[in-house]
Every structure is written in C-alpha cells, then in structure tokens.
C-alpha cells in the first residue's frame, strides 16, 4: 500500500478521536495521542497510595488484548467488563483499542477498593473514554441482571500465594493477596464469569504458574470452555500467563472425566496449552482460536 | 452512572428477594452527549427492564419515554433517540440507590455507585 494513503487515513480519523464528548473538559485538552496509541498512556494514568499501579501483569494483559485485537474487533462485543480495575489502565486501554473502530461498545469496571474505582474514573477521563465504574465485590449487585450478556471480561486478579488471612484486607494488600496457591479470589471469580458471559463470551485472565493454570483450564473445561494462552512471560519474580477462555460447543458441559483418566486429561490439556507457544508469534494468522 | 447501569443493578444483600429496581435518590444529575449507535440499542433492548428505565428517567425529569415498549418500536428513529438519551446520556452524579425491600441506601458519589456490603449483610 502507498504509505501516503496510510498517512492520509490516519489524519482523516482525527476528527473522530477529537469528537469525544464525555465531559466538556476534553474540548480543551489535546487528544491527539489517541491516534498514535492503542493503549492507555502511563503518564495519564491516575494514582493513589492504596491503588495498584500498572505493573508487569497489567502490561501482559493489555499486550494479550492487543495481540487478540483483530479477533476482538471482529467479535464486535456489545458489553465489556473488567473485574478488579485498579488504576484503570486495562479497561482504559481496552476502550481505546476497540473504541475508535467499533461503535456502541459499553464498558463496565468494578473494584472492591473504593480508591481504585475513583482512580479508574480519573484515568478514563484523562483519556477521554468512558466506562461505568462500580465499587463492589467482583460483580455483586450486577450478577442477576447482567447474567449472560457480557461479551468480553478481563481480569487481572490478586493472584499471589499468601497466607489466607491476607486476602481481602483493606488497602493495597487486597490488590495482590490470593491466599493458598493464589487461588482464593480467582476461584470466586470463575463461576461468576461463567454466569455473566454471553454465549459468545470471552474471558481473559492473568495467572501465575503457581496458580496452576492447567487445573484452572480443566475446571473451566468442565463448564464448557476452551482455553488458550495468549501471552506467557517470565519476569524475575513470576511466570505470568494470560489465558483466554471461550465457550466451545464441542465441549460437553459437566462432562467430568472418570477419575482414572483425569491425569491423562490434565496432561492433554497441558500439552494442548503448551503446544500453543510456537504459534504465539503468529497469532495474526491463527483463525481457529474461537 | 448511566441509567443502563441502574437497570443492571439489584440489591445484593443476603436474603433479599425483591431487590430490583433500586429507587433513585437524585441529588445531582448530568447530561453527557454520547455517540449514537442504533445497533447497540437494538442489542441491549431485550435485556432492559423497561418500566425501571421509564421511572428512573422520570426521576431525572425526563418523561419522553413511552410507558410500554416492544421491539417493533426499534424501527422508529424517534423512539431510538429517546431510548438512547434515557439509557446512556442521563447520569446520576450524586445521590443514592435505595433497595425497594429493605430501604438500604447505596450511595452514589462522583457518578460511582458503592455496592459494597457491611459484614452482616453478606
Ligand atoms: C493485581 S490488581 C490489578 C489492577 C489492574 N486491573 C491492573 O491490571 O493494573 C487486582 C485488583 O483487583 C481488586 N480486587 C481484589 N479483590 C477483589 C474483589 N473481590 N472484587 C473486585 N475487585 C477486587 C484489587 O483492589 C485490585 O485493584
């Protein structure tokens, strides 16, 4: 393609990014960064001493969403939701990467930390995008009416293995404390995600090797979900995975494997997960992920 | 908080069976222009509890919505515009959501509803 045409296409999309109307304050702020960026800008992310700042796990999740962005755009979700939005970096990035091209996507973000919802709301505003922000435990208060209508859910949960009594404490501890195997909050979120997700719903979740991802994938498989690792990244302290789950009609719901073969199944899932690694670099060509 | 969110929230206190719709206590509301998407409105319409939306909009002084609505109305631009305005453009900024069964007040500050429960409510 002629690069000049590319440039013109870029600039002709300018008015649509400037046409942000959420709050008058945006009229006076430069919004041109939205043209160059498909995720939130760290310098525009608000903060508070008791709110989790964007970190390796947050970046891994946003990178996974970016890596899957073409699929997400085609998927054309109506309702996207983040559980545990913290600083708002992830939901803002999602709104930016989808918002400009897909009209009529609605975003909801929750966090149990009242400072976090405030900070998220500031971060969203600073980027000129909107999400409905709610201070609640996972999706409490939303579960009944939101059941079966969330098309995309993203979660970077508190996943660090800690003593049980650190889970759900006030303040910053609840941002990472995950109890035994780091699974306390994850294991509460999964059934709720299953309830809220629509038939075509997708879930993206950050987890550590210590959380036993293959066991999580197996548990989700029993609920009828296929899964795939979108990003795998080892930092000095942790081995991060971002796993995508989607309902697969080929998987029989509740089809528990007989105990004798469960080890085999577990191995199969592991293998299917790990066989995905070589494909990661070619995600653009991977059309059979859903 | 948009009225779409209000339409999706119920009282989450343990044992409450009639926790929807939450009554709006409006101290301050704002109108924010939102890009119109007929497709979104058509997608979400079947999920909306219409009466709850009508009453919520009225409590913000917007009485343009018909008392009853069915999907055939989604062909009317006039209807879609009003639906759009009520659902997405009216925001509760300050006030509260009141449980119809227990009277429990969930505060809304700076447009953010606080649905966190006290220990004895979970
Ligand atoms: C690891 S931080 C992730 C923050 C942000 N999403 C990011 O990626 O940077 C986990 C977040 O989940 C929130 N959280 C913990 N337990 C929660 C619960 N039960 N319901 C909702 N949010 C919760 C914490 O307050 C924290 O903001």
CSV table of C-alpha atoms and ligand atoms in Angstrom, one decimal:
chain,number,residue,atom,x,y,z
A,1,UNK,CA,0.0,0.0,0.0
A,2,UNK,CA,1.2,3.5,-0.8
A,3,UNK,CA,2.4,4.9,2.5
A,4,UNK,CA,1.0,8.3,1.6
A,5,UNK,CA,-2.5,6.9,1.7
A,6,UNK,CA,-1.8,5.5,5.1
A,7,UNK,CA,-0.9,8.9,6.4
A,8,UNK,CA,-4.0,10.4,5.0
A,9,UNK,CA,-6.1,7.7,6.5
A,10,UNK,CA,-4.5,8.4,9.8
A,11,UNK,CA,-5.2,12.1,9.7
A,12,UNK,CA,-8.8,11.7,8.4
A,13,UNK,CA,-9.5,9.7,11.5
A,14,UNK,CA,-8.5,12.7,13.6
A,15,UNK,CA,-11.9,14.3,13.9
A,16,UNK,CA,-13.5,11.1,15.2
A,17,UNK,CA,-11.0,10.9,18.1
A,18,UNK,CA,-11.4,14.5,18.9
A,19,UNK,CA,-15.2,14.2,18.8
A,20,UNK,CA,-15.0,12.8,22.3
A,21,UNK,CA,-17.9,14.2,24.2
A,22,UNK,CA,-17.6,12.7,27.6
A,23,UNK,CA,-17.4,15.8,29.7
A,24,UNK,CA,-16.7,19.3,28.4
A,25,UNK,CA,-13.2,19.4,29.9
A,26,UNK,CA,-11.9,17.4,27.0
A,27,UNK,CA,-12.5,20.1,24.5
A,28,UNK,CA,-9.6,22.0,25.8
A,29,UNK,CA,-7.2,19.0,26.2
A,30,UNK,CA,-5.1,17.7,23.4
A,31,UNK,CA,-6.3,14.2,22.5
A,32,UNK,CA,-4.1,13.6,19.5
A,33,UNK,CA,-2.2,10.8,21.5
A,34,UNK,CA,-5.2,8.6,20.8
A,35,UNK,CA,-4.1,8.5,17.2
A,36,UNK,CA,-0.8,7.1,17.9
A,37,UNK,CA,-1.6,4.8,20.8
A,38,UNK,CA,-3.8,1.7,21.2
A,39,UNK,CA,-3.4,1.6,24.9
A,40,UNK,CA,-3.6,3.9,27.9
A,41,UNK,CA,-0.7,6.4,28.4
A,42,UNK,CA,1.2,5.7,31.7
A,43,UNK,CA,1.6,9.5,32.3
A,44,UNK,CA,-2.2,9.9,32.1
A,45,UNK,CA,-2.9,7.0,34.5
A,46,UNK,CA,-4.1,8.4,37.8
A,47,UNK,CA,-2.7,7.0,41.1
A,48,UNK,CA,-3.3,6.7,44.8
A,49,UNK,CA,-1.0,5.2,47.5
A,50,UNK,CA,-3.5,2.4,48.1
A,51,UNK,CA,-4.2,1.6,44.5
A,52,UNK,CA,-2.3,-1.0,42.4
A,53,UNK,CA,-0.1,0.7,39.9
A,54,UNK,CA,0.2,-0.7,36.3
A,55,UNK,CA,2.8,-3.4,36.6
A,56,UNK,CA,4.2,-6.3,34.5
A,57,UNK,CA,0.9,-8.2,34.9
A,58,UNK,CA,-1.1,-5.2,33.8
A,59,UNK,CA,1.1,-4.9,30.7
A,60,UNK,CA,0.9,-8.6,30.0
A,61,UNK,CA,-2.9,-8.3,30.0
A,62,UNK,CA,-3.0,-5.3,27.8
A,63,UNK,CA,-0.5,-6.9,25.4
A,64,UNK,CA,-2.7,-10.0,25.3
A,65,UNK,CA,-5.7,-7.9,24.3
A,66,UNK,CA,-3.6,-6.1,21.7
A,67,UNK,CA,-2.4,-9.4,20.4
A,68,UNK,CA,-6.0,-10.5,20.1
A,69,UNK,CA,-7.3,-7.1,18.9
A,70,UNK,CA,-8.2,-8.2,15.4
A,71,UNK,CA,-10.3,-11.0,16.8
A,72,UNK,CA,-11.9,-8.6,19.3
A,73,UNK,CA,-12.8,-6.2,16.6
A,74,UNK,CA,-14.4,-8.9,14.5
A,75,UNK,CA,-16.1,-10.3,17.6
A,76,UNK,CA,-17.8,-6.9,17.9
A,77,UNK,CA,-18.7,-7.1,21.6
A,78,UNK,CA,-21.6,-5.1,23.0
A,79,UNK,CA,-20.6,-5.3,26.6
A,80,UNK,CA,-17.1,-5.5,28.0
A,81,UNK,CA,-16.3,-5.7,31.7
A,82,UNK,CA,-13.3,-5.6,33.9
A,83,UNK,CA,-13.3,-7.1,37.4
A,84,UNK,CA,-10.7,-5.5,39.7
A,85,UNK,CA,-9.9,-2.5,37.6
A,86,UNK,CA,-7.3,-0.9,40.0
A,87,UNK,CA,-5.8,2.1,38.3
A,88,UNK,CA,-8.0,1.7,35.2
A,89,UNK,CA,-5.0,1.1,33.0
A,90,UNK,CA,-6.5,-2.1,31.4
A,91,UNK,CA,-10.2,-1.0,30.9
A,92,UNK,CA,-9.0,2.3,29.5
A,93,UNK,CA,-6.7,0.5,27.1
A,94,UNK,CA,-9.5,-1.8,26.0
A,95,UNK,CA,-11.8,1.1,25.4
A,96,UNK,CA,-9.1,2.9,23.4
A,97,UNK,CA,-8.1,-0.1,21.3
A,98,UNK,CA,-11.7,-1.0,20.4
A,99,UNK,CA,-13.5,2.2,20.9
A,100,UNK,CA,-12.3,4.1,17.8
A,101,UNK,CA,-13.3,1.4,15.4
A,102,UNK,CA,-16.3,-0.3,16.9
A,103,UNK,CA,-19.3,1.9,17.7
A,104,UNK,CA,-21.6,1.2,20.5
A,105,UNK,CA,-19.4,-0.9,22.9
A,106,UNK,CA,-20.4,-0.4,26.5
A,107,UNK,CA,-17.8,-0.8,29.3
A,108,UNK,CA,-18.2,-1.7,32.9
A,109,UNK,CA,-15.4,-1.8,35.5
A,110,UNK,CA,-15.6,-2.9,39.2
A,111,UNK,CA,-13.2,-2.9,42.1
A,112,UNK,CA,-13.6,-3.8,45.8
A,113,UNK,CA,-11.3,-0.9,46.7
A,114,UNK,CA,-13.2,2.4,46.8
A,115,UNK,CA,-10.0,4.4,46.0
A,116,UNK,CA,-9.4,2.2,42.9
A,117,UNK,CA,-12.8,3.0,41.3
A,118,UNK,CA,-12.1,6.7,41.9
A,119,UNK,CA,-8.6,6.4,40.3
A,120,UNK,CA,-10.1,4.4,37.4
A,121,UNK,CA,-12.6,7.0,36.8
A,122,UNK,CA,-9.9,9.7,36.6
A,123,UNK,CA,-7.8,7.6,34.3
A,124,UNK,CA,-10.7,7.0,31.9
A,125,UNK,CA,-11.5,10.8,31.9
A,126,UNK,CA,-7.9,11.7,31.2
A,127,UNK,CA,-8.1,9.6,28.1
A,128,UNK,CA,-11.5,10.8,27.0
A,129,UNK,CA,-13.1,7.4,27.1
A,130,UNK,CA,-16.0,6.2,29.2
A,131,UNK,CA,-16.7,3.1,31.3
A,132,UNK,CA,-19.3,2.7,34.0
A,133,UNK,CA,-17.4,2.2,37.3
A,134,UNK,CA,-18.8,0.4,40.3
A,135,UNK,CA,-17.5,-0.2,43.7
A,136,UNK,CA,-18.3,-3.8,44.5
A,137,UNK,CA,-17.1,-7.3,45.4
A,138,UNK,CA,-16.4,-8.9,42.0
A,139,UNK,CA,-19.9,-8.3,40.4
A,140,UNK,CA,-22.1,-8.3,43.4
A,141,UNK,CA,-25.3,-6.4,42.6
A,142,UNK,CA,-24.8,-7.0,38.9
A,143,UNK,CA,-25.0,-10.8,38.8
A,144,UNK,CA,-28.7,-11.1,38.4
A,145,UNK,CA,-29.3,-8.6,35.6
A,146,UNK,CA,-26.0,-8.9,33.8
A,147,UNK,CA,-26.2,-12.6,33.6
A,148,UNK,CA,-25.5,-14.0,30.1
A,149,UNK,CA,-24.8,-10.6,28.5
A,150,UNK,CA,-21.1,-9.8,28.9
A,151,UNK,CA,-19.2,-10.5,25.7
A,152,UNK,CA,-15.7,-9.8,27.0
A,153,UNK,CA,-14.5,-10.0,30.5
A,154,UNK,CA,-10.9,-9.1,31.5
A,155,UNK,CA,-9.4,-9.9,34.9
A,156,UNK,CA,-6.0,-9.3,36.5
A,157,UNK,CA,-6.9,-10.8,39.9
A,158,UNK,CA,-5.0,-10.8,43.1
A,159,UNK,CA,-3.0,-14.0,42.4
A,160,UNK,CA,0.0,-14.0,44.7
A,161,UNK,CA,0.1,-17.0,47.0
A,162,UNK,CA,-0.2,-15.6,50.6
A,163,UNK,CA,-1.4,-16.6,54.0
A,164,UNK,CA,-5.2,-16.9,53.9
A,165,UNK,CA,-5.8,-14.0,56.3
A,166,UNK,CA,-4.2,-11.5,53.9
A,167,UNK,CA,-7.0,-12.0,51.3
A,168,UNK,CA,-9.5,-9.2,51.1
A,169,UNK,CA,-7.8,-7.0,53.6
A,170,UNK,CA,-8.3,-3.3,53.3
A,171,UNK,CA,-5.9,-1.3,51.2
A,172,UNK,CA,-3.2,-2.3,48.8
A,173,UNK,CA,-2.8,-5.9,50.2
A,174,UNK,CA,-6.1,-6.9,48.6
A,175,UNK,CA,-4.7,-6.0,45.2
A,176,UNK,CA,-2.3,-9.0,45.2
A,177,UNK,CA,-3.1,-11.3,48.1
A,178,UNK,CA,-4.5,-14.5,46.7
A,179,UNK,CA,-4.4,-16.9,49.6
A,180,UNK,CA,-3.5,-20.6,49.1
A,181,UNK,CA,-1.9,-21.1,45.7
A,182,UNK,CA,-3.1,-17.5,45.0
A,183,UNK,CA,-6.5,-19.1,44.1
A,184,UNK,CA,-8.9,-17.7,46.7
A,185,UNK,CA,-10.2,-14.8,44.6
A,186,UNK,CA,-9.7,-16.4,41.2
A,187,UNK,CA,-11.8,-19.4,42.3
A,188,UNK,CA,-14.6,-17.0,43.3
A,189,UNK,CA,-14.4,-15.1,40.0
A,190,UNK,CA,-14.6,-18.0,37.6
A,191,UNK,CA,-18.2,-19.2,38.4
A,192,UNK,CA,-19.3,-15.6,38.3
A,193,UNK,CA,-17.6,-15.1,34.9
A,194,UNK,CA,-19.3,-18.2,33.7
A,195,UNK,CA,-22.7,-16.7,34.8
A,196,UNK,CA,-22.2,-13.3,33.3
A,197,UNK,CA,-20.6,-14.3,30.0
A,198,UNK,CA,-22.9,-14.4,27.0
A,199,UNK,CA,-22.9,-17.5,24.7
A,200,UNK,CA,-20.2,-15.9,22.7
A,201,UNK,CA,-18.4,-14.5,25.7
A,202,UNK,CA,-14.7,-14.4,26.1
A,203,UNK,CA,-12.7,-14.2,29.3
A,204,UNK,CA,-9.1,-13.0,29.5
A,205,UNK,CA,-7.4,-13.7,32.8
A,206,UNK,CA,-3.9,-13.2,34.2
A,207,UNK,CA,-2.5,-16.1,36.2
A,208,UNK,CA,0.8,-17.3,37.6
A,209,UNK,CA,2.4,-20.7,37.1
A,210,UNK,CA,1.9,-21.0,40.9
A,211,UNK,CA,-1.9,-20.7,40.4
A,212,UNK,CA,-1.8,-24.0,38.4
A,213,UNK,CA,-3.2,-22.7,35.1
A,214,UNK,CA,-3.8,-26.1,33.6
A,215,UNK,CA,-6.0,-27.0,36.5
A,216,UNK,CA,-7.9,-23.8,36.1
A,217,UNK,CA,-8.3,-24.6,32.4
A,218,UNK,CA,-9.6,-28.1,33.2
A,219,UNK,CA,-12.1,-26.6,35.7
A,220,UNK,CA,-13.3,-24.2,33.0
A,221,UNK,CA,-13.4,-27.1,30.5
A,222,UNK,CA,-16.0,-28.8,32.7
A,223,UNK,CA,-18.1,-25.6,32.3
A,224,UNK,CA,-17.8,-25.9,28.6
A,225,UNK,CA,-14.9,-23.5,27.9
A,226,UNK,CA,-11.9,-24.0,25.6
A,227,UNK,CA,-8.8,-22.0,26.5
A,228,UNK,CA,-5.6,-20.8,25.0
A,229,UNK,CA,-2.5,-19.0,26.4
A,230,UNK,CA,-2.3,-15.6,24.6
A,231,UNK,CA,0.8,-14.3,26.5
A,232,UNK,CA,3.4,-16.1,28.5
A,233,UNK,CA,6.1,-14.1,30.2
A,234,UNK,CA,8.6,-14.7,32.9
A,235,UNK,CA,9.8,-11.8,35.0
A,236,UNK,CA,12.4,-12.0,37.7
A,237,UNK,CA,9.8,-13.0,40.3
A,238,UNK,CA,7.0,-14.6,38.5
A,239,UNK,CA,5.9,-16.6,35.4
A,240,UNK,CA,2.8,-14.8,34.1
A,241,UNK,CA,0.2,-16.3,31.8
A,242,UNK,CA,-2.7,-14.5,30.1
A,243,UNK,CA,-5.3,-17.2,29.3
A,244,UNK,CA,-8.3,-16.6,27.0
A,245,UNK,CA,-11.4,-18.7,27.6
A,246,UNK,CA,-14.3,-19.1,25.3
A,247,UNK,CA,-17.4,-21.3,25.2
A,248,UNK,CA,-16.9,-24.2,22.9
A,249,UNK,CA,-20.0,-26.1,21.8
A,250,UNK,CA,-17.8,-29.2,21.2
A,251,UNK,CA,-17.1,-29.5,24.9
A,252,UNK,CA,-19.8,-31.2,26.9
A,253,UNK,CA,-20.7,-29.2,30.0
A,254,UNK,CA,-20.2,-31.1,33.2
A,255,UNK,CA,-18.5,-33.9,31.4
A,256,UNK,CA,-16.3,-34.9,34.2
A,257,UNK,CA,-13.6,-37.3,33.2
A,258,UNK,CA,-13.6,-40.5,35.2
A,259,UNK,CA,-11.0,-40.2,38.0
A,260,UNK,CA,-8.8,-42.9,36.4
A,261,UNK,CA,-8.3,-40.9,33.3
A,262,UNK,CA,-8.2,-37.4,34.8
A,263,UNK,CA,-4.5,-37.4,34.9
A,264,UNK,CA,-4.4,-38.1,31.2
A,265,UNK,CA,-6.9,-35.4,30.5
A,266,UNK,CA,-4.9,-33.0,32.6
A,267,UNK,CA,-1.8,-33.9,30.6
A,268,UNK,CA,-3.7,-33.5,27.3
A,269,UNK,CA,-4.8,-30.0,28.3
A,270,UNK,CA,-1.3,-29.2,29.4
A,271,UNK,CA,0.0,-30.4,26.1
A,272,UNK,CA,-2.6,-28.5,24.1
A,273,UNK,CA,-1.8,-25.4,26.1
A,274,UNK,CA,1.9,-25.7,25.7
A,275,UNK,CA,1.8,-26.7,22.1
A,276,UNK,CA,0.4,-23.2,21.6
A,277,UNK,CA,3.6,-21.5,22.4
A,278,UNK,CA,5.2,-21.8,19.0
A,279,UNK,CA,2.0,-20.3,17.5
A,280,UNK,CA,2.1,-17.2,19.7
A,281,UNK,CA,4.3,-15.2,17.4
A,282,UNK,CA,1.9,-15.9,14.5
A,283,UNK,CA,-1.3,-15.0,16.3
A,284,UNK,CA,-2.4,-12.9,13.4
A,285,UNK,CA,-2.7,-16.0,11.3
A,286,UNK,CA,-4.4,-18.0,13.9
A,287,UNK,CA,-8.0,-18.0,12.9
A,288,UNK,CA,-9.2,-21.1,14.7
A,289,UNK,CA,-9.0,-19.7,18.2
A,290,UNK,CA,-12.7,-19.4,18.6
B,1,UNK,CA,-23.7,6.4,36.5
B,2,UNK,CA,-25.8,5.8,33.4
B,3,UNK,CA,-29.4,4.6,33.7
B,4,UNK,CA,-28.2,1.5,31.8
B,5,UNK,CA,-26.1,0.7,34.9
B,6,UNK,CA,-29.1,1.4,37.1
B,7,UNK,CA,-31.1,-1.1,35.0
B,8,UNK,CA,-28.4,-3.7,35.7
B,9,UNK,CA,-28.1,-3.2,39.5
B,10,UNK,CA,-30.1,-5.0,42.2
B,11,UNK,CA,-29.7,-5.0,45.9
B,12,UNK,CA,-27.2,-7.7,46.8
B,13,UNK,CA,-27.9,-8.1,50.5
B,14,UNK,CA,-28.2,-11.7,51.5
B,15,UNK,CA,-31.8,-12.9,51.7
B,16,UNK,CA,-33.3,-10.0,49.7
B,17,UNK,CA,-35.6,-11.3,47.0
B,18,UNK,CA,-37.1,-8.1,45.7
B,19,UNK,CA,-34.0,-6.1,45.2
B,20,UNK,CA,-34.9,-4.6,41.8
B,21,UNK,CA,-35.3,-1.9,40.7
B,22,UNK,CA,-33.4,0.3,43.1
B,23,UNK,CA,-35.1,3.6,43.7
B,24,UNK,CA,-33.1,6.6,42.6
B,25,UNK,CA,-32.4,9.4,45.0
B,26,UNK,CA,-31.2,12.2,42.8
B,27,UNK,CA,-29.2,15.0,44.3
B,28,UNK,CA,-27.4,15.9,41.1
B,29,UNK,CA,-27.6,14.5,37.6
B,30,UNK,CA,-25.8,15.5,34.5
B,31,UNK,CA,-26.4,15.0,30.8
B,32,UNK,CA,-23.5,13.9,28.7
B,33,UNK,CA,-23.7,13.6,24.9
B,34,UNK,CA,-22.8,10.0,23.8
B,35,UNK,CA,-22.2,8.8,20.2
B,36,UNK,CA,-25.4,7.2,18.9
B,37,UNK,CA,-25.4,3.6,18.0
B,38,UNK,CA,-28.7,2.1,16.8
B,39,UNK,CA,-27.0,-1.3,16.8
B,40,UNK,CA,-26.1,-1.2,20.5
B,41,UNK,CA,-29.7,-0.1,21.3
B,42,UNK,CA,-31.2,-2.9,19.4
B,43,UNK,CA,-28.8,-5.4,21.0
B,44,UNK,CA,-29.5,-4.2,24.5
B,45,UNK,CA,-33.2,-3.6,24.3
B,46,UNK,CA,-34.3,-7.1,25.0
B,47,UNK,CA,-32.3,-7.0,28.3
B,48,UNK,CA,-33.8,-3.8,29.5
B,49,UNK,CA,-36.5,-3.7,32.2
B,50,UNK,CA,-38.5,-1.0,30.5
B,51,UNK,CA,-40.5,0.2,33.5
B,52,UNK,CA,-37.4,0.6,35.6
B,53,UNK,CA,-35.9,2.7,32.9
B,54,UNK,CA,-39.0,4.9,32.4
B,55,UNK,CA,-39.3,5.5,36.2
B,56,UNK,CA,-35.5,6.2,36.5
B,57,UNK,CA,-35.6,8.7,33.6
B,58,UNK,CA,-38.7,10.4,35.1
B,59,UNK,CA,-36.9,10.8,38.4
B,60,UNK,CA,-34.4,12.9,36.4
B,61,UNK,CA,-37.1,14.9,34.9
B,62,UNK,CA,-37.1,13.1,31.5
B,63,UNK,CA,-40.6,12.0,30.7
B,64,UNK,CA,-40.4,11.4,26.9
B,65,UNK,CA,-40.3,7.6,27.1
B,66,UNK,CA,-43.5,5.7,26.4
B,67,UNK,CA,-44.9,3.6,29.3
B,68,UNK,CA,-44.6,0.5,27.3
B,69,UNK,CA,-42.2,-0.6,24.6
B,70,UNK,CA,-41.8,-3.5,22.3
B,71,UNK,CA,-39.2,-4.4,19.7
B,72,UNK,CA,-41.3,-3.2,16.8
B,73,UNK,CA,-40.5,0.4,18.1
B,74,UNK,CA,-36.8,-0.1,17.4
B,75,UNK,CA,-37.6,0.8,13.8
B,76,UNK,CA,-38.5,4.3,14.8
B,77,UNK,CA,-35.7,6.8,14.8
B,78,UNK,CA,-37.6,9.0,17.2
B,79,UNK,CA,-38.0,6.1,19.7
B,80,UNK,CA,-34.3,5.2,19.4
B,81,UNK,CA,-33.2,8.7,20.1
B,82,UNK,CA,-35.3,8.9,23.2
B,83,UNK,CA,-34.2,5.5,24.3
B,84,UNK,CA,-30.5,6.5,23.7
B,85,UNK,CA,-30.9,9.6,25.7
B,86,UNK,CA,-32.5,8.0,28.7
B,87,UNK,CA,-30.3,4.9,28.7
B,88,UNK,CA,-26.9,6.5,28.1
B,89,UNK,CA,-26.9,10.2,28.4
B,90,UNK,CA,-28.6,10.8,31.8
B,91,UNK,CA,-26.1,10.3,34.5
B,92,UNK,CA,-26.7,10.2,38.2
B,93,UNK,CA,-23.7,12.1,39.6
B,94,UNK,CA,-24.6,12.4,43.3
B,95,UNK,CA,-27.4,10.6,45.2
B,96,UNK,CA,-28.2,7.1,46.2
B,97,UNK,CA,-29.9,3.9,45.1
B,98,UNK,CA,-32.4,2.6,47.6
B,99,UNK,CA,-33.3,-1.1,47.9
B,100,UNK,CA,-37.1,-1.5,47.5
B,101,UNK,CA,-37.3,-4.3,50.0
B,102,UNK,CA,-35.1,-3.2,52.9
B,103,UNK,CA,-34.7,0.6,52.3
B,104,UNK,CA,-30.8,0.1,52.3
B,105,UNK,CA,-29.2,3.1,50.8
B,106,UNK,CA,-26.3,2.6,48.4
B,107,UNK,CA,-24.5,5.9,47.9
B,108,UNK,CA,-23.5,7.3,44.5
B,109,UNK,CA,-20.7,9.7,44.6
B,110,UNK,CA,-19.0,11.3,41.7
B,111,UNK,CA,-21.1,9.1,39.5
B,112,UNK,CA,-19.8,5.9,41.1
B,113,UNK,CA,-22.3,3.6,42.9
B,114,UNK,CA,-21.0,1.9,46.0
B,115,UNK,CA,-22.5,-1.6,46.3
B,116,UNK,CA,-20.1,-2.8,49.0
B,117,UNK,CA,-21.9,-4.6,51.8
B,118,UNK,CA,-21.3,-4.5,55.5
B,119,UNK,CA,-20.2,-7.7,57.1
B,120,UNK,CA,-23.7,-8.5,58.5
B,121,UNK,CA,-25.3,-8.1,55.1
B,122,UNK,CA,-23.2,-10.7,53.2
C,1,LIG,C1,-3.5,-7.1,40.5
C,1,LIG,S1,-4.6,-5.8,40.7
C,1,LIG,C2,-5.0,-5.4,39.0
C,1,LIG,C3,-5.3,-3.9,38.8
C,1,LIG,C4,-5.5,-3.5,37.4
C,1,LIG,N1,-6.6,-4.2,36.7
C,1,LIG,C5,-4.2,-3.7,36.6
C,1,LIG,O1,-4.2,-4.7,35.8
C,1,LIG,O2,-3.3,-3.0,36.8
C,1,LIG,C6,-6.1,-6.6,41.3
C,1,LIG,C7,-7.2,-5.6,41.6
C,1,LIG,O3,-8.4,-6.4,42.0
C,1,LIG,C8,-9.0,-5.8,43.0
C,1,LIG,N2,-9.8,-6.8,43.8
C,1,LIG,C9,-9.3,-7.6,44.7
C,1,LIG,N3,-10.3,-8.4,45.2
C,1,LIG,C10,-11.4,-8.0,44.5
C,1,LIG,C11,-12.8,-8.4,44.6
C,1,LIG,N4,-13.2,-9.4,45.4
C,1,LIG,N5,-13.7,-7.8,43.8
C,1,LIG,C12,-13.3,-6.8,43.0
C,1,LIG,N6,-12.0,-6.3,42.9
C,1,LIG,C13,-11.1,-7.0,43.6
C,1,LIG,C14,-8.0,-5.1,43.8
C,1,LIG,O4,-8.5,-4.0,44.6
C,1,LIG,C15,-7.0,-4.6,42.7
C,1,LIG,O5,-7.4,-3.3,42.2
